[in-house]
Amino acid sequence: MWLLLPGFYLENLTQSIQMSIPTELKYTKDHEWMKMEGEVAVVGITDFAQGELGDIVYIEVNTVGETVKAGEVFGTVEAVKTTSDLFMPVDGEVLEFNRDLDKHPDWVNSEPYGKGWIVKVRVASGQADLLSSAEYGALIGK
Amino acid sequence: MDLKRTALYSLHQQLGAKIVPFAGYEMPLRYTSDVEEHNVVRQGVGVFDVSHMGEFRVSGSQALALLQRVTSNDVAKLIDGKVQYSCLPNAQGGIVDDLLVYRLAEDEYYVVVNASNIDKDWNWISQHNSMGATLRNESDQTSLFAVQGPQALPTLQKLTDLPLADMEYYSFKIGQLAGVEQIIVSATGYTGAGGFEVYVPNQHAETVWKAIFAAGAAFGIKPVGLAARDTLRMEMGYCLYGNDIDDTTSPLEAGLGWITKFSKDFINAEGLKKQKEAGLNRALVGFLMVERGIPRSHYEIWDANQQVVGHVTSGTQSPTLGQGIGLGYVPTALAKPGTELFINIRQKPIKAQVVKLPFVKK
């Protein structure tokens, strides 16, 4: 996920805020996480990302049923103060969008690795270039 | 450029604020949640550290003459204890800054300007001070706390004998607050939620801040960041310099005709008068999203034929309405409340409607 921030929003990434980076997940440099469940990957945004965005108003995903390449946009997060695109961690078909988020977008803030998951993806064959939790932690300066 | 810090920077850090660069200062963006902080101000009481704002003292027998020359509103209408919203027109039809003017005495005024414009305003006012008023920039010595919301009055009243309940909007009093003398308590704000702005010398900033939080504890007082300050002012349709008004926007087109008084002379009064007589080409309007979508600064405004008719200058989700709201300039023919507009959100026309401001009634 790429933080598209207006002028007054330039983020200071050196903050020391408590946040979690579960070791069992893989990460993108754009702040998505991915968890493999068999051939299906569950994808969401990281705790760091939700903290940067602030209160999330809705998630828009119009790519269910489509095959999207790694690094391409599969949806958008709208927070009160800013908006951000969502990027695919791997090549694959978007199978399902978490429709519970239509009613509970705040779950992405409160449980980014749990009830706040965003899409499920059938992963295409090939190598995914993802970060470990330690590498992601280093990226965001934790 | 090195960023400046307000006197209470480390206190904000201890409170867990997310700090961001804003207008040359490291400022608290949020402490917990933008929506929670917004609602605290609408329903209870919240405190903003807005010490980045600039304060100039203008005094001497020529103070009034200088302020009449550089500001658009009629400073002669002010009496001691009253505040006036105004702007500094430039010579090209735009706005140098918007500001508050306080009359402390017949020959002494206090001028409060945007942080991002302190140097620009200082140079601009000094440059036009051919009459020889005395100017003092007190910005670096002055802290400013905006104590806003329906419970601001009972909170602050615990700390002072000044009769705050009697104060009209846009008036101020000077006296003791939290044991500190010579505090300016001003019935002003940028939220539409009621409350006060308190000007404090930096050396007493921490004492006063802590006293306000102790007094407000019973009302659930909370610190509030710049993110909620922006959503609160947006709901009122208040202009933000740098977004909705700037060096190129006319005060008349921005809806600031009510602070542009042609009964007196000021910089570019002639030019603005001509513009008024000729009729305005465009106007700053508020629009409410009819369909789901959140307008953001610089998004295109489309008419029904998907022609670009303007750009969004400010936009956000309104926490109170639960809908997207925005401000932007459109041709005057499209400025009437009820007019249907479309906002280009990711290349899709999302329906909006021009509405009368404020978005949220006070």
Short mmCIF file of C-alpha atoms in Angstrom, two decimals:
data_model
loop_
_atom_site.label_atom_id
_atom_site.label_comp_id
_atom_site.label_asym_id
_atom_site.label_seq_id
_atom_site.Cartn_x
_atom_site.Cartn_y
_atom_site.Cartn_z
CA MET A 1 0.00 0.00 0.00
CA TRP A 2 1.31 3.37 -0.95
CA LEU A 3 0.52 6.24 1.34
CA LEU A 4 -0.75 9.08 -0.82
CA LEU A 5 -0.48 11.94 1.54
CA PRO A 6 -1.42 15.56 0.98
CA GLY A 7 1.01 18.32 1.89
CA PHE A 8 0.21 18.67 5.53
CA TYR A 9 0.27 15.00 5.93
CA LEU A 10 3.93 14.29 5.29
CA GLU A 11 4.47 11.46 7.65
CA ASN A 12 7.24 11.18 10.11
CA LEU A 13 8.33 7.58 10.11
CA THR A 14 10.60 7.87 13.11
CA GLN A 15 7.82 7.69 15.69
CA SER A 16 8.07 5.10 18.39
CA ILE A 17 4.53 3.81 18.54
CA GLN A 18 3.70 0.34 19.79
CA MET A 19 2.83 -1.82 16.83
CA SER A 20 2.81 -5.44 15.90
CA ILE A 21 4.53 -7.29 13.02
CA PRO A 22 3.57 -10.98 13.38
CA THR A 23 6.45 -13.28 12.48
CA GLU A 24 4.26 -15.86 10.67
CA LEU A 25 3.24 -13.36 7.94
CA LYS A 26 4.97 -12.09 4.80
CA TYR A 27 5.02 -8.40 3.93
CA THR A 28 5.32 -6.02 0.99
CA LYS A 29 7.27 -2.78 1.05
CA ASP A 30 3.91 -1.12 0.35
CA HIS A 31 2.63 -2.23 3.79
CA GLU A 32 0.42 -5.19 2.88
CA TRP A 33 0.68 -8.50 4.73
CA MET A 34 -0.02 -11.96 3.32
CA LYS A 35 -0.73 -15.30 4.96
CA MET A 36 -0.83 -18.58 2.99
CA GLU A 37 -3.72 -20.95 3.70
CA GLY A 38 -3.03 -23.81 1.26
CA GLU A 39 -3.16 -22.31 -2.24
CA VAL A 40 -5.05 -19.29 -1.05
CA ALA A 41 -3.43 -16.17 0.34
CA VAL A 42 -5.19 -13.89 2.79
CA VAL A 43 -4.15 -10.24 2.33
CA GLY A 44 -4.54 -7.17 4.50
CA ILE A 45 -2.66 -4.04 5.52
CA THR A 46 -0.20 -3.84 8.37
CA ASP A 47 -0.69 -2.34 11.80
CA PHE A 48 1.82 0.35 10.84
CA ALA A 49 -0.21 1.20 7.72
CA GLN A 50 -3.53 1.50 9.54
CA GLY A 51 -1.86 3.74 12.11
CA GLU A 52 -0.51 6.01 9.39
CA LEU A 53 -3.90 6.23 7.68
CA GLY A 54 -6.01 6.89 10.77
CA ASP A 55 -9.72 6.09 10.96
CA ILE A 56 -10.74 4.07 7.92
CA VAL A 57 -14.09 4.99 6.33
CA TYR A 58 -14.36 2.32 3.64
CA ILE A 59 -12.42 -0.12 1.52
CA GLU A 60 -13.16 -0.35 -2.19
CA VAL A 61 -12.23 -3.52 -4.06
CA ASN A 62 -13.56 -3.84 -7.64
CA THR A 63 -11.23 -6.62 -8.76
CA VAL A 64 -12.96 -9.75 -7.43
CA GLY A 65 -12.74 -12.41 -10.17
CA GLU A 66 -9.85 -10.66 -11.87
CA THR A 67 -6.26 -11.77 -12.13
CA VAL A 68 -3.95 -9.08 -10.86
CA LYS A 69 -0.15 -9.02 -11.06
CA ALA A 70 2.08 -8.48 -8.06
CA GLY A 71 2.58 -4.76 -7.45
CA GLU A 72 -0.62 -3.75 -9.27
CA VAL A 73 -3.54 -2.00 -7.59
CA PHE A 74 -6.39 -4.25 -6.43
CA GLY A 75 -8.33 -1.72 -4.36
CA THR A 76 -8.32 1.48 -2.33
CA VAL A 77 -8.54 2.41 1.32
CA GLU A 78 -10.34 5.64 2.20
CA ALA A 79 -9.57 7.03 5.66
CA VAL A 80 -11.00 10.23 7.10
CA LYS A 81 -7.92 12.26 6.27
CA THR A 82 -6.29 10.43 3.39
CA THR A 83 -6.58 7.76 0.73
CA SER A 84 -4.27 4.99 -0.34
CA ASP A 85 -4.12 2.32 -3.04
CA LEU A 86 -3.84 -1.36 -2.18
CA PHE A 87 -1.18 -3.38 -4.05
CA MET A 88 -1.14 -7.12 -4.76
CA PRO A 89 1.63 -8.94 -2.90
CA VAL A 90 1.67 -11.79 -5.50
CA ASP A 91 0.33 -12.64 -8.95
CA GLY A 92 -3.09 -14.19 -8.55
CA GLU A 93 -6.84 -14.13 -8.87
CA VAL A 94 -8.81 -12.07 -6.36
CA LEU A 95 -11.30 -14.64 -5.03
CA GLU A 96 -13.11 -12.77 -2.30
CA PHE A 97 -13.39 -9.36 -0.67
CA ASN A 98 -14.15 -9.26 3.05
CA ARG A 99 -17.71 -7.88 2.84
CA ASP A 100 -17.84 -7.50 6.64
CA LEU A 101 -15.67 -4.44 6.12
CA ASP A 102 -18.59 -2.66 4.41
CA LYS A 103 -20.24 -2.48 7.83
CA HIS A 104 -17.08 -2.53 9.93
CA PRO A 105 -14.27 -0.68 8.14
CA ASP A 106 -12.85 0.09 11.61
CA TRP A 107 -11.86 -3.58 11.91
CA VAL A 108 -8.91 -2.75 9.66
CA ASN A 109 -7.82 -0.30 12.37
CA SER A 110 -8.57 -2.49 15.37
CA GLU A 111 -7.62 -5.94 14.02
CA PRO A 112 -5.54 -5.46 10.88
CA TYR A 113 -4.24 -9.08 10.96
CA GLY A 114 -7.54 -10.66 12.00
CA LYS A 115 -11.11 -9.60 11.25
CA GLY A 116 -9.71 -6.72 9.23
CA TRP A 117 -8.31 -8.93 6.41
CA ILE A 118 -9.18 -7.47 3.01
CA VAL A 119 -9.03 -10.05 0.18
CA LYS A 120 -8.35 -13.72 -0.47
CA VAL A 121 -6.23 -14.50 -3.51
CA ARG A 122 -5.58 -17.71 -5.47
CA VAL A 123 -1.83 -17.46 -5.88
CA ALA A 124 -0.45 -18.10 -9.38
CA SER A 125 2.73 -20.16 -9.67
CA GLY A 126 6.01 -18.37 -9.54
CA GLN A 127 8.19 -16.71 -6.95
CA ALA A 128 6.84 -13.97 -4.75
CA ASP A 129 9.28 -11.32 -3.65
CA LEU A 130 8.11 -10.64 -0.10
CA LEU A 131 9.64 -9.47 3.15
CA SER A 132 9.96 -11.36 6.41
CA SER A 133 8.67 -9.70 9.56
CA ALA A 134 12.24 -8.72 10.49
CA GLU A 135 12.84 -7.20 7.06
CA TYR A 136 9.54 -5.34 7.19
CA GLY A 137 10.32 -4.11 10.68
CA ALA A 138 13.65 -2.75 9.42
CA LEU A 139 11.85 -1.05 6.52
CA ILE A 140 9.58 0.91 8.83
CA GLY A 141 12.38 1.59 11.29
CA LYS A 142 11.25 -0.67 14.14
CA MET B 1 14.85 23.81 6.89
CA ASP B 2 14.94 22.98 10.57
CA LEU B 3 11.52 22.40 12.03
CA LYS B 4 10.47 24.43 15.04
CA ARG B 5 8.83 22.97 18.13
CA THR B 6 6.14 24.41 20.35
CA ALA B 7 6.90 24.82 24.06
CA LEU B 8 4.97 21.63 24.83
CA TYR B 9 6.54 19.38 22.19
CA SER B 10 7.84 16.79 24.67
CA LEU B 11 4.51 16.75 26.50
CA HIS B 12 2.77 15.83 23.23
CA GLN B 13 5.31 13.06 22.71
CA GLN B 14 4.58 11.72 26.19
CA LEU B 15 0.87 11.80 25.36
CA GLY B 16 1.62 9.47 22.43
CA ALA B 17 0.89 12.01 19.71
CA LYS B 18 1.79 11.25 16.15
CA ILE B 19 3.92 14.27 15.27
CA VAL B 20 4.15 15.59 11.71
CA PRO B 21 5.80 18.56 10.03
CA PHE B 22 3.24 21.32 9.47
CA ALA B 23 3.92 24.92 8.49
CA GLY B 24 7.54 24.64 9.61
CA TYR B 25 6.67 23.13 13.01
CA GLU B 26 6.59 19.62 14.42
CA MET B 27 2.92 19.42 15.38
CA PRO B 28 0.61 16.77 16.89
CA LEU B 29 -1.46 15.25 14.05
CA ARG B 30 -3.45 12.93 16.30
CA TYR B 31 -3.22 11.43 19.77
CA THR B 32 -5.59 8.47 19.41
CA SER B 33 -8.19 8.65 16.64
CA ASP B 34 -9.23 11.53 14.37
CA VAL B 35 -12.93 10.70 14.75
CA GLU B 36 -12.74 10.31 18.52
CA GLU B 37 -10.93 13.65 18.86
CA HIS B 38 -13.40 15.32 16.50
CA ASN B 39 -16.36 14.06 18.53
CA VAL B 40 -14.79 15.10 21.83
CA VAL B 41 -14.79 18.69 20.56
CA ARG B 42 -18.35 18.54 19.18
CA GLN B 43 -19.75 16.95 22.34
CA GLY B 44 -17.45 17.77 25.26
CA VAL B 45 -14.17 19.64 25.37
CA GLY B 46 -10.87 19.21 23.56
CA VAL B 47 -7.64 21.20 23.58
CA PHE B 48 -5.41 21.97 20.59
CA ASP B 49 -1.88 23.26 20.96
CA VAL B 50 -1.83 25.78 18.13
CA SER B 51 1.22 27.65 19.37
CA HIS B 52 2.63 27.60 15.85
CA MET B 53 0.28 30.47 15.01
CA GLY B 54 1.94 33.90 14.75
CA GLU B 55 1.25 36.90 16.96
CA PHE B 56 2.23 40.50 16.16
CA ARG B 57 1.66 43.49 18.44
CA VAL B 58 0.91 46.69 16.57
CA SER B 59 0.99 49.85 18.67
CA GLY B 60 1.39 53.59 18.70
CA SER B 61 -0.66 56.46 17.33
CA GLN B 62 -0.32 55.05 13.78
CA ALA B 63 -1.41 51.49 14.63
CA LEU B 64 -4.94 51.97 13.37
CA ALA B 65 -3.79 53.70 10.17
CA LEU B 66 -1.43 50.81 9.35
CA LEU B 67 -4.02 48.12 10.03
CA GLN B 68 -6.65 49.99 8.01
CA ARG B 69 -4.22 50.09 5.10
CA VAL B 70 -3.19 46.41 5.13
CA THR B 71 -6.40 44.63 6.17
CA SER B 72 -9.71 44.34 4.31
CA ASN B 73 -12.12 44.62 7.25
CA ASP B 74 -12.88 47.94 8.96
CA VAL B 75 -10.63 48.10 12.03
CA ALA B 76 -12.28 51.39 13.07
CA LYS B 77 -15.39 49.37 13.93
CA LEU B 78 -13.47 47.49 16.65
CA ILE B 79 -13.74 48.52 20.28
CA ASP B 80 -11.54 47.41 23.18
CA GLY B 81 -12.18 43.74 23.92
CA LYS B 82 -13.43 42.84 20.44
CA VAL B 83 -11.89 40.64 17.78
CA GLN B 84 -12.28 40.89 14.03
CA TYR B 85 -11.72 38.31 11.29
CA SER B 86 -9.96 39.89 8.34
CA CYS B 87 -7.51 39.32 5.51
CA LEU B 88 -4.44 40.97 4.02
CA PRO B 89 -5.22 41.58 0.34
CA ASN B 90 -2.24 41.71 -2.01
CA ALA B 91 -1.94 44.12 -4.94
CA GLN B 92 -2.76 41.46 -7.57
CA GLY B 93 -6.24 40.53 -6.40
CA GLY B 94 -5.19 37.67 -4.10
CA ILE B 95 -4.73 37.20 -0.36
CA VAL B 96 -1.44 37.39 1.59
CA ASP B 97 -3.07 35.74 4.61
CA ASP B 98 -6.23 35.65 6.69
CA LEU B 99 -5.96 36.76 10.31
CA LEU B 100 -7.59 37.90 13.54
CA VAL B 101 -7.25 41.48 14.77
CA TYR B 102 -7.70 42.17 18.51
CA ARG B 103 -8.13 45.70 19.82
CA LEU B 104 -6.31 45.85 23.17
CA ALA B 105 -6.53 49.65 23.38
CA GLU B 106 -7.09 52.59 21.06
CA ASP B 107 -3.41 52.54 20.14
CA GLU B 108 -2.62 48.85 20.63
CA TYR B 109 -3.68 45.84 18.57
CA TYR B 110 -2.81 42.15 18.53
CA VAL B 111 -2.74 40.42 15.16
CA VAL B 112 -2.85 36.62 14.86
CA VAL B 113 -1.67 35.04 11.61
CA ASN B 114 -1.10 31.60 10.10
CA ALA B 115 2.14 29.86 11.05
CA SER B 116 3.10 29.21 7.44
CA ASN B 117 2.88 32.94 6.70
CA ILE B 118 4.58 34.52 9.73
CA ASP B 119 7.63 35.76 7.80
CA LYS B 120 5.64 36.70 4.71
CA ASP B 121 3.08 38.66 6.76
CA TRP B 122 5.73 40.35 8.88
CA ASN B 123 7.56 41.53 5.75
CA TRP B 124 4.33 42.57 4.06
CA ILE B 125 3.02 44.60 7.00
CA SER B 126 6.46 46.13 7.71
CA GLN B 127 6.83 47.09 4.06
CA HIS B 128 3.57 49.07 4.20
CA ASN B 129 4.34 50.71 7.53
CA SER B 130 5.29 54.08 6.04
CA MET B 131 3.20 55.72 8.79
CA GLY B 132 5.55 54.45 11.51
CA ALA B 133 3.47 52.20 13.76
CA THR B 134 5.44 50.10 16.25
CA LEU B 135 5.53 46.42 15.30
CA ARG B 136 6.63 43.54 17.52
CA ASN B 137 6.72 39.89 16.51
CA GLU B 138 5.83 37.88 19.65
CA SER B 139 5.27 34.57 17.84
CA ASP B 140 8.23 32.75 19.36
CA GLN B 141 7.33 33.77 22.91
CA THR B 142 3.62 32.99 22.75
CA SER B 143 1.74 29.72 23.16
CA LEU B 144 -1.86 29.38 22.03
CA PHE B 145 -4.30 26.74 23.24
CA ALA B 146 -7.69 26.37 21.62
CA VAL B 147 -10.05 24.99 24.28
CA GLN B 148 -13.09 24.05 22.21
CA GLY B 149 -16.46 22.41 22.72
CA PRO B 150 -19.62 22.85 24.81
CA GLN B 151 -17.74 22.02 28.04
CA ALA B 152 -14.96 24.54 27.41
CA LEU B 153 -16.81 27.19 29.40
CA PRO B 154 -17.22 25.23 32.66
CA THR B 155 -13.68 23.92 32.28
CA LEU B 156 -12.00 27.31 31.98
CA GLN B 157 -14.36 29.02 34.43
CA LYS B 158 -12.84 26.86 37.19
CA LEU B 159 -9.49 28.55 36.50
CA THR B 160 -10.43 32.22 36.37
CA ASP B 161 -12.63 34.90 37.90
CA LEU B 162 -13.16 36.48 34.49
CA PRO B 163 -16.91 36.17 33.73
CA LEU B 164 -16.59 33.87 30.72
CA ALA B 165 -20.30 33.08 30.35
CA ASP B 166 -21.00 36.74 29.56
CA MET B 167 -18.57 36.81 26.65
CA GLU B 168 -19.91 37.24 23.14
CA TYR B 169 -18.42 35.35 20.20
CA TYR B 170 -15.40 37.30 18.91
CA SER B 171 -14.73 39.13 22.15
CA PHE B 172 -11.85 38.67 24.60
CA LYS B 173 -10.79 39.46 28.14
CA ILE B 174 -7.38 39.77 29.76
CA GLY B 175 -6.78 38.57 33.29
CA GLN B 176 -5.57 35.86 35.59
CA LEU B 177 -6.06 32.24 34.53
CA ALA B 178 -4.61 29.23 36.36
CA GLY B 179 -2.72 31.68 38.57
CA VAL B 180 -0.97 33.31 35.62
CA GLU B 181 -1.53 37.04 35.03
CA GLN B 182 -2.18 38.82 31.75
CA ILE B 183 -3.68 35.86 29.88
CA ILE B 184 -5.78 36.71 26.81
CA VAL B 185 -8.94 34.60 26.86
CA SER B 186 -10.67 34.93 23.50
CA ALA B 187 -14.15 33.63 22.61
CA THR B 188 -13.01 32.49 19.18
CA GLY B 189 -12.11 29.24 17.48
CA TYR B 190 -11.89 27.27 14.27
CA THR B 191 -14.31 24.47 15.09
CA GLY B 192 -17.86 25.85 15.35
CA ALA B 193 -18.16 24.00 18.66
CA GLY B 194 -17.88 27.07 20.88
CA GLY B 195 -15.11 27.64 23.37
CA PHE B 196 -12.08 29.81 23.82
CA GLU B 197 -8.57 30.44 22.63
CA VAL B 198 -6.03 31.19 25.34
CA TYR B 199 -2.79 33.10 24.68
CA VAL B 200 -0.07 32.23 27.17
CA PRO B 201 3.58 33.33 27.49
CA ASN B 202 5.75 30.26 26.75
CA GLN B 203 7.21 30.12 30.25
CA HIS B 204 3.73 29.45 31.66
CA ALA B 205 2.55 27.14 28.87
CA GLU B 206 2.97 23.89 30.76
CA THR B 207 1.33 25.25 33.94
CA VAL B 208 -1.71 26.49 32.06
CA TRP B 209 -2.04 23.35 29.87
CA LYS B 210 -1.93 21.09 32.93
CA ALA B 211 -4.39 23.26 34.85
CA ILE B 212 -6.83 23.13 31.91
CA PHE B 213 -6.61 19.33 31.79
CA ALA B 214 -7.13 19.06 35.56
CA ALA B 215 -10.15 21.37 35.35
CA GLY B 216 -11.60 19.49 32.39
CA ALA B 217 -11.05 15.96 33.72
CA ALA B 218 -14.65 15.78 34.96
CA PHE B 219 -15.83 16.58 31.43
CA GLY B 220 -13.61 14.00 29.73
CA ILE B 221 -11.22 16.59 28.31
CA LYS B 222 -8.79 15.31 25.65
CA PRO B 223 -5.91 16.68 23.59
CA VAL B 224 -6.85 17.06 19.92
CA GLY B 225 -4.57 17.02 16.90
CA LEU B 226 -4.43 18.88 13.62
CA ALA B 227 -6.30 16.14 11.74
CA ALA B 228 -9.46 16.70 13.80
CA ARG B 229 -8.89 20.46 13.65
CA ASP B 230 -9.17 20.14 9.88
CA THR B 231 -12.33 17.98 9.90
CA LEU B 232 -13.94 20.35 12.42
CA ARG B 233 -13.21 23.48 10.37
CA MET B 234 -14.31 21.68 7.20
CA GLU B 235 -17.73 20.93 8.71
CA MET B 236 -18.09 24.69 9.29
CA GLY B 237 -16.90 25.54 5.79
CA TYR B 238 -14.11 27.73 7.19
CA CYS B 239 -11.31 28.55 4.75
CA LEU B 240 -7.80 27.22 5.29
CA TYR B 241 -5.04 29.42 3.92
CA GLY B 242 -2.93 27.51 1.41
CA ASN B 243 -5.89 25.28 0.46
CA ASP B 244 -9.02 27.36 -0.09
CA ILE B 245 -7.45 30.81 -0.23
CA ASP B 246 -3.97 31.90 -1.29
CA ASP B 247 -1.99 34.58 -3.12
CA THR B 248 -4.11 34.02 -6.26
CA THR B 249 -7.65 33.78 -4.86
CA SER B 250 -9.91 36.80 -4.53
CA PRO B 251 -11.50 37.37 -1.11
CA LEU B 252 -14.75 38.05 -2.95
CA GLU B 253 -14.66 34.73 -4.81
CA ALA B 254 -13.76 33.01 -1.54
CA GLY B 255 -16.98 34.24 0.06
CA LEU B 256 -15.10 36.75 2.21
CA GLY B 257 -17.00 39.77 0.87
CA TRP B 258 -18.35 40.24 4.40
CA ILE B 259 -14.85 41.13 5.62
CA THR B 260 -14.03 43.28 2.57
CA LYS B 261 -15.19 46.80 3.41
CA PHE B 262 -15.10 49.36 0.62
CA SER B 263 -16.18 52.06 3.08
CA LYS B 264 -12.43 52.48 3.84
CA ASP B 265 -9.25 52.46 1.78
CA PHE B 266 -6.89 49.47 1.76
CA ILE B 267 -4.39 47.75 -0.52
CA ASN B 268 -6.08 46.87 -3.82
CA ALA B 269 -9.49 48.15 -2.68
CA GLU B 270 -9.93 49.64 -6.17
CA GLY B 271 -9.13 46.37 -7.91
CA LEU B 272 -11.48 44.36 -5.71
CA LYS B 273 -14.21 46.95 -6.08
CA LYS B 274 -13.94 46.70 -9.86
CA GLN B 275 -14.13 42.92 -9.62
CA LYS B 276 -17.26 43.19 -7.50
CA GLU B 277 -18.89 45.62 -9.93
CA ALA B 278 -17.98 43.53 -12.98
CA GLY B 279 -19.38 40.40 -11.34
CA LEU B 280 -17.50 37.34 -10.15
CA ASN B 281 -16.46 34.56 -12.53
CA ARG B 282 -16.24 31.85 -9.91
CA ALA B 283 -17.12 31.18 -6.31
CA LEU B 284 -15.91 28.95 -3.51
CA VAL B 285 -18.73 26.51 -2.74
CA GLY B 286 -19.32 23.72 -0.28
CA PHE B 287 -20.51 20.40 -1.69
CA LEU B 288 -21.80 17.27 -0.05
CA MET B 289 -21.19 13.86 -1.61
CA VAL B 290 -24.49 12.29 -2.64
CA GLU B 291 -22.80 9.01 -3.59
CA ARG B 292 -20.11 7.23 -1.60
CA GLY B 293 -16.79 8.97 -2.05
CA ILE B 294 -14.42 11.30 -0.24
CA PRO B 295 -13.26 14.41 -2.08
CA ARG B 296 -9.61 15.35 -1.65
CA SER B 297 -7.63 18.49 -2.40
CA HIS B 298 -6.81 18.84 -6.16
CA TYR B 299 -9.45 16.35 -7.39
CA GLU B 300 -11.31 17.63 -10.46
CA ILE B 301 -14.86 18.95 -10.18
CA TRP B 302 -16.93 17.94 -13.23
CA ASP B 303 -20.26 19.19 -14.51
CA ALA B 304 -22.96 16.79 -15.73
CA ASN B 305 -21.11 16.50 -19.08
CA GLN B 306 -17.89 15.46 -17.34
CA GLN B 307 -16.21 18.75 -18.26
CA VAL B 308 -13.73 20.02 -15.68
CA VAL B 309 -15.29 23.11 -14.05
CA GLY B 310 -12.98 23.45 -11.05
CA HIS B 311 -10.87 21.67 -8.47
CA VAL B 312 -11.42 20.58 -4.89
CA THR B 313 -9.50 22.86 -2.51
CA SER B 314 -10.31 20.92 0.70
CA GLY B 315 -12.13 17.68 1.29
CA THR B 316 -12.68 15.05 3.92
CA GLN B 317 -15.13 12.59 5.35
CA SER B 318 -17.37 14.48 7.79
CA PRO B 319 -17.37 12.54 11.06
CA THR B 320 -20.65 14.20 12.08
CA LEU B 321 -22.54 13.59 8.82
CA GLY B 322 -20.86 10.34 7.83
CA GLN B 323 -20.54 11.68 4.28
CA GLY B 324 -17.84 13.21 2.16
CA ILE B 325 -17.72 17.04 2.17
CA GLY B 326 -15.59 19.44 0.19
CA LEU B 327 -14.86 23.00 -0.84
CA GLY B 328 -13.85 24.16 -4.30
CA TYR B 329 -14.14 26.97 -6.83
CA VAL B 330 -16.75 26.60 -9.58
CA PRO B 331 -18.18 29.03 -12.19
CA THR B 332 -20.82 31.22 -10.51
CA ALA B 333 -23.52 29.61 -12.69
CA LEU B 334 -22.84 26.34 -10.83
CA ALA B 335 -22.55 27.86 -7.36
CA LYS B 336 -26.23 27.78 -6.33
CA PRO B 337 -27.20 25.38 -3.54
CA GLY B 338 -28.83 22.30 -5.04
CA THR B 339 -26.62 22.30 -8.15
CA GLU B 340 -25.44 18.83 -9.08
CA LEU B 341 -21.69 18.39 -9.50
CA PHE B 342 -19.46 15.37 -9.91
CA ILE B 343 -16.10 14.75 -8.33
CA ASN B 344 -13.55 12.82 -10.36
CA ILE B 345 -12.53 10.10 -7.93
CA ARG B 346 -10.16 7.64 -9.61
CA GLN B 347 -11.57 8.56 -13.03
CA LYS B 348 -15.17 7.95 -12.01
CA PRO B 349 -17.79 10.71 -11.71
CA ILE B 350 -19.12 10.56 -8.14
CA LYS B 351 -22.23 12.65 -7.57
CA ALA B 352 -22.17 15.66 -5.23
CA GLN B 353 -24.48 18.58 -4.54
CA VAL B 354 -23.72 22.22 -3.77
CA VAL B 355 -25.00 23.05 -0.27
CA LYS B 356 -25.23 26.13 1.86
CA LEU B 357 -22.46 26.40 4.47
CA PRO B 358 -21.91 25.38 7.20
CA PHE B 359 -22.26 21.66 6.52
CA VAL B 360 -23.04 21.10 10.20
CA LYS B 361 -25.25 23.61 12.01
CA LYS B 362 -23.68 25.19 15.07
#
